[in-house]
Amino acid sequence: MTTLDTTEPSGMIMTKTADNTGTLAKAATAARAGEHETKISAAGVSVFYGEKQALFDVTIDIPARQVMAFIGPSGCGKSTFLRCINRMNDTIDICSVKGRIEIDGADIYDPKIDPVLLRARVGMVFQKPNPFPKSIYDNIAYGPRIHGVAKAGSAMDEIVETSLQRAGLWNEVKDRLHEPGTGLSGGQQQRLCIARAIAVNPDVILMDEPCSALDPIATAKVEELIDELRTRYTIVIVTHSMQQAARVSQKAAFFHLGNLIEVDETDRMFTNPTDQRTQDYITGRFG
Amino acid sequence: MSVSLLFAIIMALALVGYLLGRANASALKSSGNTLHSIPPYHGYYVALWCGLPAFVLVLIWQAAQSSVIDQLLIASLPAHLTEGVSAARISLVLGEIKNVAAGRLFGTPEPAVLAAAERYASMQSTASLALVVCTLAVAVAGIAFARARLAPDFRARNNVDNILRWLLIICSVLAVLTTLGIILSLVIESLAFFSRVPVLEFLFGMNWSPQTPIRADQVASTGAFGAVPVFWGTIFISAIAMFVALPVGLFSAIYLVEYADKRIRSIVKPLLEILAGIPTIVYGFFAVLTVAPFIREFGLSLGLDVASNSALAAGGVMGIMIIPFISSFSDDAISAVPQSMRDGAYALGATKAETIRQVLLPAALPGIVGGVLLAVSRAIGETMIVVMAAGLTATLTANPLEGVTTVTVQIVTLLIGDTEFDSPKTLAAFGLGLVLFISTLALNIVALQVVKRYRERYE
Ligand SMILES: Nc1ncnc2c1ncn2[C@@H]1O[C@H](COP(=O)(O)OP(=O)(O)OP(=O)(O)O)[C@@H](O)[C@H]1O
Ligand SMILES: [Mg+2]
């Protein structure tokens, strides 16, 4: 799993670009915001679905306690890469991952790492809100319960309350904690899912187009929430909305056809992209 | 002329009608008219008008003929054979007449019977001849009527549609009516039973021994119709069956949906479905010849006393029969839980087993429950296995190694053999049948409701 894939010539060319930009961006970040050490570091990550290669040699550093946005046209591999970070791709039989991904300096594809424990540290929020058909309380308590963080009782009540509070949902649901989570509105459900992810106290939260099923008001709430969460968590968000990327993220990565093209400060990428393809995508010329 | 030949002739006439109708329409068309419908529809229209009324006529005629002839025959009999005689006696006389007419002579019948037999034979042949003539007349009239209506702007297409619609309606009404008829006969016979044995005694009595004396001088018990031991037998055996089928069916479904790869699934699933296709009588053999002796031997080796027809053998084999029900319903229910539920659980760091136990099964529960209820109603109504493998004595016991009897077994034994049809013993079968019907109906209704509610859940 840790061998680098160098069979694809076009992949190699792309990699060079990506590598250069990656290093540049990293240097720039380090210069301007010294307190943001690297949280996740990926090197030469390639992903295959059976015979088909979906990601080519992606190398990127993701800083701690910031929001990193993945942008790029549909099918370019954003979700695929995101799912590498918490090893959700392991649940897809035909999917294989090559390369190295480290979180806090530890290789997460090391055979000694248990993906189940890894996923407790790296939470995930999906495109469509997917609360379990259980009560709001049990939705939040599910993670802490399976990880033995807290038994039922006041300790659990506290976790549920703080998680809901951090997700900005507490005031809306505090009187109906034992009603089903599926009975909430779409935006509330998505914040419930965020609260559910927070409840296991992760370091990293991955969000795959978390607002694409929400209306503008619910979207604004979730964006506000993401902005607050970045003080505690490292957040990676996939989005199709340039405005959203600009509003919530500090750094952005642009993917194209399975290659990482450019990584930079979000402001800089949007005003002054280095690669022509990034420019075209941002200005809406394709994708 | 046999009825099947008659049907063949009707079909042939309908074909002729089709060709005629089509030819008519084509002729209209070639003479420069614009047709509303294409010629084949004109053909179908004529064919339907030819075939349907004739077909219906034959059916009605067949249904009515014998009873009409019987009535005529009875009316023509001399008074000493009919006056002041019971209905049973008259039907005996009718039977004798028919036997004589068919050439089966027992001894020398009296002259009145001989004469009646002759009349009967001639009525029979007149009737069949009349049937043929009337049918053909109706068919030809149908052709003529339909052809007369054909015209360029005749809406043959819409008319054919309408006729077909009515045909479909009639078929579904027939199906419903048949069901109603069955229920009605069940209810009527049960009422007759309950007029002799009080409902409460039947439903709550603890003693079941339905043997009643056939002749007044016979020495036999008076008969007791407390059905609790029989109901208990059914419940007990069904419970044993569910005890076997529920874990095996559910777990195999979980394995197939969540663990097995495509190749294994494509082998195991059809194999499980084969279980559902085995005739229940084969399961019966299996229970009697293999399972029951095995349990008996095994029990004896442990020093236990096992009846040769143990509830365990019958229930266990019935459980095997029910496995495919449970597994296919559970399979559907678990597969229907959206992938996003699994993703959500995995992303929180749940293991596969935790995901299945805490997320998938609760979400799939209503569907599984629906399947289980249907399986229970299947188990309650199952007859063949228990007739072969369960006992005949109604014992109230919770020991699975003893023999118990079930509602279906009792119905079969009550109706088998020489019995008067209006004795409480025979009628008791209908009482049992009614209770059985009501309970499986209730189970099915509840099950379908549960399944339906669950389907709406992930819209
Ligand atoms: N489970 C899978 N099996 C096979 N191929 C897959 C699977 N998931 C994704 N792919 C393929 O991998 C490539 C990248 O998919 P991915 O979902 O990562 O794209 P994306 O950038 O997230 O797109 P979108 O913006 O539409 O969500 C696509 O070509 C897709 O067809
Ligand atoms: Mg995606």
PDB file of C-alpha atoms in Angstrom, chain A residues 8 11 18 33 40 47 73 82 105 109 140 146 165 173 193 229 232 235 243-244 246 268 284:
ATOM      1  CA  GLU A   8       1.142   6.454 -15.869  1.00  0.00           C
ATOM      2  CA  GLY A  11       0.259  11.078 -13.993  1.00  0.00           C
ATOM      3  CA  ALA A  18       1.109  19.257  -7.890  1.00  0.00           C
ATOM      4  CA  ALA A  33       0.585  31.461   9.809  1.00  0.00           C
ATOM      5  CA  ILE A  40      -2.614  15.463   7.465  1.00  0.00           C
ATOM      6  CA  VAL A  47      -6.633   5.144  -5.904  1.00  0.00           C
ATOM      7  CA  PRO A  73     -15.321  19.362 -11.661  1.00  0.00           C
ATOM      8  CA  LEU A  82     -11.608  12.522   1.112  1.00  0.00           C
ATOM      9  CA  GLY A 105       3.046  11.907  11.526  1.00  0.00           C
ATOM     10  CA  TYR A 109      -2.493   2.709   6.265  1.00  0.00           C
ATOM     11  CA  ILE A 140     -25.546  11.624  19.159  1.00  0.00           C
ATOM     12  CA  ILE A 146     -19.681   2.141  20.807  1.00  0.00           C
ATOM     13  CA  GLN A 165     -24.430  23.047  21.371  1.00  0.00           C
ATOM     14  CA  VAL A 173     -34.021  20.430  19.825  1.00  0.00           C
ATOM     15  CA  CYS A 193     -24.978  14.672  11.641  1.00  0.00           C
ATOM     16  CA  LEU A 229     -15.624  24.548  14.447  1.00  0.00           C
ATOM     17  CA  ARG A 232     -11.021  23.043  17.531  1.00  0.00           C
ATOM     18  CA  ILE A 235     -11.814  20.484   8.586  1.00  0.00           C
ATOM     19  CA  GLN A 243     -18.734  31.188  -3.046  1.00  0.00           C
ATOM     20  CA  GLN A 244     -18.917  28.616  -0.297  1.00  0.00           C
ATOM     21  CA  ALA A 246     -14.427  31.451  -0.493  1.00  0.00           C
ATOM     22  CA  ARG A 268      -4.949  33.788  -3.533  1.00  0.00           C
ATOM     23  CA  GLY A 284     -16.729  28.985 -14.887  1.00  0.00           C
TER      24      GLY A 284
END
